[in-house]
Each structure stands twice: as C-alpha cells, then as structure tokens.
Coordinates of C-alpha atoms in Angstrom, one line a residue:
X1 CA -141.0 -76.4 -10.6
X2 CA -137.9 -78.8 -10.0
X3 CA -136.9 -79.9 -6.9
X4 CA -133.3 -81.0 -6.4
X5 CA -130.7 -82.7 -4.0
X6 CA -127.8 -81.0 -3.1
X7 CA -124.7 -83.6 -2.8
X8 CA -123.8 -82.3 0.0
X9 CA -127.0 -82.9 2.0
X10 CA -125.7 -87.1 2.0
X11 CA -122.3 -86.1 3.5
X12 CA -120.1 -88.0 5.2
X13 CA -121.3 -90.4 1.8
X14 CA -120.0 -89.2 -1.0
X15 CA -121.1 -87.7 -4.6
X16 CA -122.1 -91.2 -6.4
X17 CA -124.2 -91.7 -3.3
X18 CA -126.0 -88.8 -4.0
X19 CA -126.9 -89.3 -7.6
X20 CA -128.2 -93.1 -6.2
X21 CA -130.2 -91.4 -3.2
X22 CA -131.6 -88.7 -5.6
X23 CA -132.8 -91.1 -8.2
X24 CA -134.5 -93.6 -5.9
X25 CA -136.2 -91.2 -3.7
X26 CA -137.8 -89.2 -6.8
X27 CA -135.7 -85.8 -6.8
X28 CA -135.8 -84.2 -9.9
X29 CA -131.8 -83.8 -10.1
X30 CA -128.9 -83.0 -8.0
X31 CA -126.7 -79.8 -6.9
X32 CA -123.1 -80.7 -7.1
X33 CA -121.3 -79.6 -4.4
X34 CA -117.6 -79.2 -5.5
X35 CA -115.9 -80.1 -2.3
X36 CA -112.4 -82.9 -1.4
X37 CA -114.2 -85.6 -3.2
X38 CA -112.5 -86.1 -6.5
X39 CA -115.4 -87.1 -8.5
X40 CA -117.4 -83.7 -7.7
X41 CA -114.6 -81.9 -9.3
X42 CA -114.4 -84.2 -12.5
X43 CA -116.9 -83.2 -15.6
X44 CA -117.0 -86.4 -17.0
X45 CA -117.5 -88.5 -14.2
X46 CA -120.2 -86.1 -13.2
X47 CA -121.6 -86.6 -16.6
X48 CA -121.6 -90.2 -16.4
X49 CA -123.5 -90.2 -13.1
X50 CA -126.0 -88.0 -14.4
X51 CA -126.5 -90.1 -17.2
X52 CA -126.7 -93.3 -15.4
X53 CA -128.8 -92.5 -12.8
X54 CA -131.1 -90.4 -15.3
X55 CA -130.5 -87.5 -12.9
X56 CA -130.0 -83.7 -14.4
X57 CA -127.5 -81.4 -12.8
X58 CA -129.4 -78.4 -11.8
X59 CA -126.6 -76.5 -10.3
X60 CA -122.9 -75.8 -9.7
X61 CA -121.9 -75.0 -6.1
X62 CA -118.6 -73.6 -6.7
X63 CA -116.2 -74.8 -4.2
X64 CA -115.9 -71.3 -1.7
X65 CA -116.3 -73.1 1.8
X66 CA -113.4 -73.2 4.4
X67 CA -112.4 -77.2 3.6
X68 CA -112.4 -76.4 0.0
X69 CA -110.0 -73.6 -0.2
X70 CA -107.5 -75.8 -1.9
X71 CA -109.9 -77.4 -4.2
X72 CA -108.9 -76.9 -8.0
X73 CA -107.1 -74.0 -7.5
X74 CA -106.0 -71.6 -4.7
X75 CA -107.5 -68.3 -6.7
X76 CA -111.2 -67.8 -6.1
X77 CA -111.6 -66.7 -9.7
X78 CA -110.2 -69.3 -10.9
X79 CA -112.5 -71.5 -8.9
X80 CA -115.5 -69.1 -10.5
X81 CA -114.2 -69.6 -14.2
X82 CA -114.4 -73.5 -13.9
X83 CA -117.5 -73.6 -11.8
X84 CA -119.3 -71.6 -14.5
X85 CA -117.5 -74.3 -17.5
X86 CA -118.4 -77.2 -15.2
X87 CA -122.3 -75.8 -15.2
X88 CA -121.8 -75.1 -19.4
X89 CA -120.7 -78.5 -19.9
X90 CA -123.2 -80.3 -17.6
X91 CA -126.1 -78.3 -18.5
X92 CA -126.6 -76.7 -15.2
X93 CA -128.6 -73.5 -15.4
X94 CA -127.0 -72.1 -12.0
X95 CA -123.8 -71.5 -10.4
X96 CA -124.1 -71.0 -6.5
X97 CA -120.8 -68.9 -5.1
X98 CA -120.4 -67.5 -1.2
X99 CA -119.3 -63.8 -0.7
X100 CA -115.7 -64.0 -0.2
X101 CA -114.4 -64.2 3.2
X102 CA -112.9 -61.0 5.0
X103 CA -108.9 -62.4 5.0
X104 CA -109.5 -62.2 1.3
X105 CA -109.3 -58.5 0.9
X106 CA -108.5 -58.1 -3.1
X107 CA -111.2 -60.9 -3.9
X108 CA -113.6 -59.2 -2.2
X109 CA -113.0 -55.6 -3.2
X110 CA -113.5 -56.7 -7.2
X111 CA -116.5 -59.4 -6.0
X112 CA -119.4 -57.7 -7.2
X113 CA -118.0 -56.1 -10.0
X114 CA -116.4 -59.2 -10.9
X115 CA -119.5 -61.7 -10.5
X116 CA -121.5 -59.1 -12.5
X117 CA -119.3 -59.1 -15.6
X118 CA -118.7 -62.7 -15.4
X119 CA -122.9 -63.1 -15.4
X120 CA -122.9 -61.3 -19.0
X121 CA -121.0 -63.7 -20.6
X122 CA -122.5 -66.9 -20.1
X123 CA -126.0 -68.1 -19.6
X124 CA -125.3 -69.5 -16.5
X125 CA -126.9 -67.7 -13.6
X126 CA -124.4 -66.6 -11.1
X127 CA -126.4 -66.7 -7.9
X128 CA -124.9 -65.2 -5.0
X129 CA -126.3 -66.9 -1.6
X130 CA -126.9 -65.1 1.7
X131 CA -125.0 -66.1 4.7
X132 CA -124.4 -64.7 8.2
X133 CA -122.1 -63.2 10.9
X134 CA -120.0 -65.7 12.9
X135 CA -121.0 -66.0 16.6
X136 CA -119.3 -66.4 19.7
X137 CA -121.2 -66.6 22.7
X138 CA -122.5 -63.0 22.8
X139 CA -119.7 -61.7 20.6
X140 CA -120.5 -61.5 16.5
X141 CA -117.9 -61.4 13.9
X142 CA -118.3 -60.2 10.6
X143 CA -116.8 -63.0 8.3
X144 CA -117.8 -62.2 4.8
X145 CA -116.9 -58.8 2.3
X146 CA -118.2 -57.0 1.2
X147 CA -120.9 -58.5 3.3
X148 CA -122.9 -61.8 4.3
X149 CA -126.2 -60.2 3.1
X150 CA -126.1 -60.4 -0.9
X151 CA -129.1 -58.0 -1.3
X152 CA -127.1 -55.2 -0.1
X153 CA -125.3 -55.1 -3.5
X154 CA -126.4 -55.0 -6.8
X155 CA -125.7 -59.2 -8.0
X156 CA -127.8 -60.1 -10.9
X157 CA -129.1 -63.2 -9.0
X158 CA -129.2 -64.3 -5.6
X159 CA -129.5 -67.7 -4.0
X160 CA -131.8 -67.8 -0.5
X161 CA -130.6 -70.3 2.4
X162 CA -133.1 -70.9 5.1
X163 CA -130.7 -72.4 7.3
X164 CA -128.4 -69.1 6.9
X165 CA -131.6 -67.1 7.5
X166 CA -131.8 -68.9 10.8
X167 CA -128.2 -68.5 11.9
X168 CA -128.1 -64.5 10.6
X169 CA -131.8 -64.1 12.5
X170 CA -132.7 -62.5 9.5
X171 CA -136.5 -62.4 8.5
X172 CA -136.7 -65.0 5.4
X173 CA -139.5 -63.6 3.9
X174 CA -138.6 -60.4 3.8
X175 CA -135.2 -60.9 2.5
X176 CA -137.0 -62.8 -0.1
X177 CA -139.1 -59.9 -0.8
X178 CA -135.6 -57.4 -1.3
X179 CA -134.5 -60.2 -4.0
X180 CA -137.5 -59.7 -5.9
X181 CA -137.5 -61.1 -9.3
X182 CA -133.5 -61.8 -9.2
X183 CA -134.1 -64.6 -6.7
X184 CA -133.1 -67.5 -9.0
X185 CA -132.2 -70.6 -6.6
X186 CA -133.1 -71.8 -3.2
X187 CA -131.4 -73.6 -0.5
X188 CA -134.1 -75.1 1.5
X189 CA -133.7 -76.1 5.0
X190 CA -134.9 -75.4 8.4
X191 CA -133.1 -73.9 11.5
X192 CA -133.6 -72.7 14.8
X193 CA -131.4 -69.1 15.2
X194 CA -128.3 -71.2 16.6
X195 CA -125.0 -70.0 16.3
X196 CA -124.6 -73.4 14.0
X197 CA -125.2 -73.6 10.5
X198 CA -128.0 -76.6 11.4
X199 CA -129.6 -77.4 8.3
X200 CA -132.2 -79.0 9.3
X201 CA -135.0 -81.1 7.5
X202 CA -137.8 -78.3 6.7
X203 CA -140.0 -78.1 9.0
X204 CA -138.1 -78.9 12.6
X205 CA -137.0 -75.7 12.9
X206 CA -138.6 -72.1 13.0
X207 CA -138.0 -71.0 9.9
X208 CA -141.1 -69.9 7.3
X209 CA -140.9 -73.1 4.9
X210 CA -143.7 -73.7 4.2
X211 CA -144.5 -70.1 3.7
X212 CA -141.4 -69.7 1.3
X213 CA -142.8 -72.7 -0.5
X214 CA -146.2 -71.6 -1.3
X215 CA -145.0 -68.0 -2.2
X216 CA -142.6 -69.9 -4.8
X217 CA -145.7 -72.1 -6.1
X218 CA -147.6 -68.7 -6.8
X219 CA -144.8 -66.8 -8.5
X220 CA -144.1 -69.9 -10.5
X221 CA -148.0 -70.3 -11.5
X222 CA -148.0 -66.2 -12.2
X223 CA -144.4 -66.5 -14.3
X224 CA -142.1 -64.3 -12.2
X225 CA -140.1 -67.2 -10.8
X226 CA -138.5 -69.6 -13.0
X227 CA -135.8 -71.0 -10.6
X228 CA -135.0 -74.4 -8.8
X229 CA -135.2 -75.5 -4.9
X230 CA -133.1 -78.0 -3.6
X231 CA -133.0 -79.4 -0.5
X232 CA -130.0 -78.9 1.3
X233 CA -129.9 -80.7 4.8
X234 CA -127.7 -82.1 7.0
X235 CA -127.6 -85.7 7.8
X236 CA -124.2 -86.5 9.1
X237 CA -125.6 -87.7 12.2
X238 CA -127.7 -90.3 10.5
X239 CA -127.0 -94.2 12.0
X240 CA -127.4 -95.6 8.5
X241 CA -128.1 -95.5 4.9
X242 CA -131.7 -96.0 5.8
X243 CA -132.2 -93.2 8.5
X244 CA -130.3 -90.9 5.9
X245 CA -132.9 -91.6 3.3
X246 CA -135.6 -91.4 5.9
X247 CA -134.9 -87.7 6.4
X248 CA -134.1 -86.7 2.8
X249 CA -138.0 -88.4 1.8
X250 CA -139.6 -86.8 4.5
X251 CA -137.6 -83.1 3.2
X252 CA -138.6 -84.3 -0.4
X253 CA -142.3 -85.1 0.9
X254 CA -142.7 -81.8 2.9
X255 CA -141.3 -79.8 -0.1
X256 CA -143.7 -81.2 -2.8
X257 CA -146.4 -80.9 -0.4
X258 CA -146.3 -77.3 0.1
X259 CA -145.3 -76.4 -3.7
X260 CA -148.9 -77.8 -4.4
X261 CA -150.4 -74.8 -2.7
X262 CA -151.2 -72.4 -4.7
X263 CA -153.2 -69.5 -4.0
X264 CA -156.7 -69.5 -5.9
X265 CA -155.2 -65.9 -6.7
X266 CA -152.3 -67.0 -8.4
X267 CA -154.2 -69.8 -10.6

C-alpha cells in the first residue's frame, strides 16, 4: 500500500517543497492540493516536479476550499473537469472532492448525480470526502450540501479524513464500515474533537488512526482495499524546515509501522 504526502502538509511552503520533502523522507508519492500556489495549478510544472524528484502524483485534490473559490475558475463543475484532466494527464488515480458549500445551491442540488456521471466517464476515482458541521460555541451550522457525511449519499467512491471525523465527533471506524469497498482514499491525520479542524500528526489525538491502518492492512491483504493512504497534517506552526520535516517523518513512521500489522487471519 502506497503512503503519500499531501502538499497541504508543508504549508506555508509551496508545492515544490512538498515534492522535495516527500522524496527525502521516503514517501511513495504526493497528493497535490490545487490551491493559490501557481505551481499546483500547472500540469506541466507538476509533471516536471514529479519526474525530477521521482515522486508519483497519487491524487489531485480539487480546489474546493474556501480559499480556492477563484482557483482555475469560479464554476465548480469546471473545477472538477480540470481536476479530472490533471489526474488523467499526471497518472493520478484519484480526484478528492468536498461536498458543495450550502450557499452553492444549484451545484449542491446536482452534485450527487453529477459526480456519479463524471465518475462514469473516466478511470479516475472521484472520492468524495467526509466533512463536518461548523461550530460556534454551543451552536452548530450545516455548511455543506447535500451534507457533510458522504455515506448518506450514493457516491461511487469515498475519501475518509480522520481529522474531519474528530471535528464532526463521528465514530470513524463506523463511518469506514459504512463506506465499505467504496473507500478509495484515506487522509490520515488526528484530532481531539475540537471545533477546529486540527490535522494533527497521527498518534497525537484521540482518533483510531492505528486501528484504521490495521484494518486497511488486513483488507489490502484480502484484496478488498486498493486505495492510498495520504498524510494530510498541519505543520504551519513549525518553527523551521527541520521541525516540519521531523513531524512529517514521525507521521510516515507511524503509518508504516501500523500498516505492517496484519492479523494472522488476513495473511
């Protein structure tokens, strides 16, 4: 099972730094977060980075964050088409996409049907990611359409994010069980249940990161999981490049250690 590094994990450094760090630390590839960094939007530049660092591009994260509303275009469907084209041209197997924001009403009404249709037009997997309600003290707001839990809809593929299960206060392993064999992609990170989306290094929060990796290892051994695990952790408070790399090395070591634990019954 390949273990990748999300380029978001090196922020505020840029996409080029993600490829460099991933290669030096021994990751198997990179997930490109398409955001305001021009390099992340340029297919040819990404191809050169991938070739230079011998780091395959495992996934493309479509620009569907609040801060990327104007990246590539303001039209959400065009963003998905361009993300699919980028994935196809770069050899990435997955496009990660978030459910629409609640104010994107027309997009939200057609999202389930539209993603299903687009997924049928390519070998690239459109893996819809679990999100979370937005909390303000004791108040909670529904921020996504048709909802933040993608298992309530009929998508072909899912991404599970364990920082988001922490923020939504969901039972992560139960969500993974609902995803079943449609789970195609994993964003591995940790969280404590805070209203903030923490994206901690695995092992530093309360999420069942190790248990999920054991389960994935068993499923991979049985041939029922062929997806990718990507570390998507927050290192923006790192005081130096060395401190950032230490966190990312710890995250990789944790992941590989627990992926090596396969129950005897699955061998």
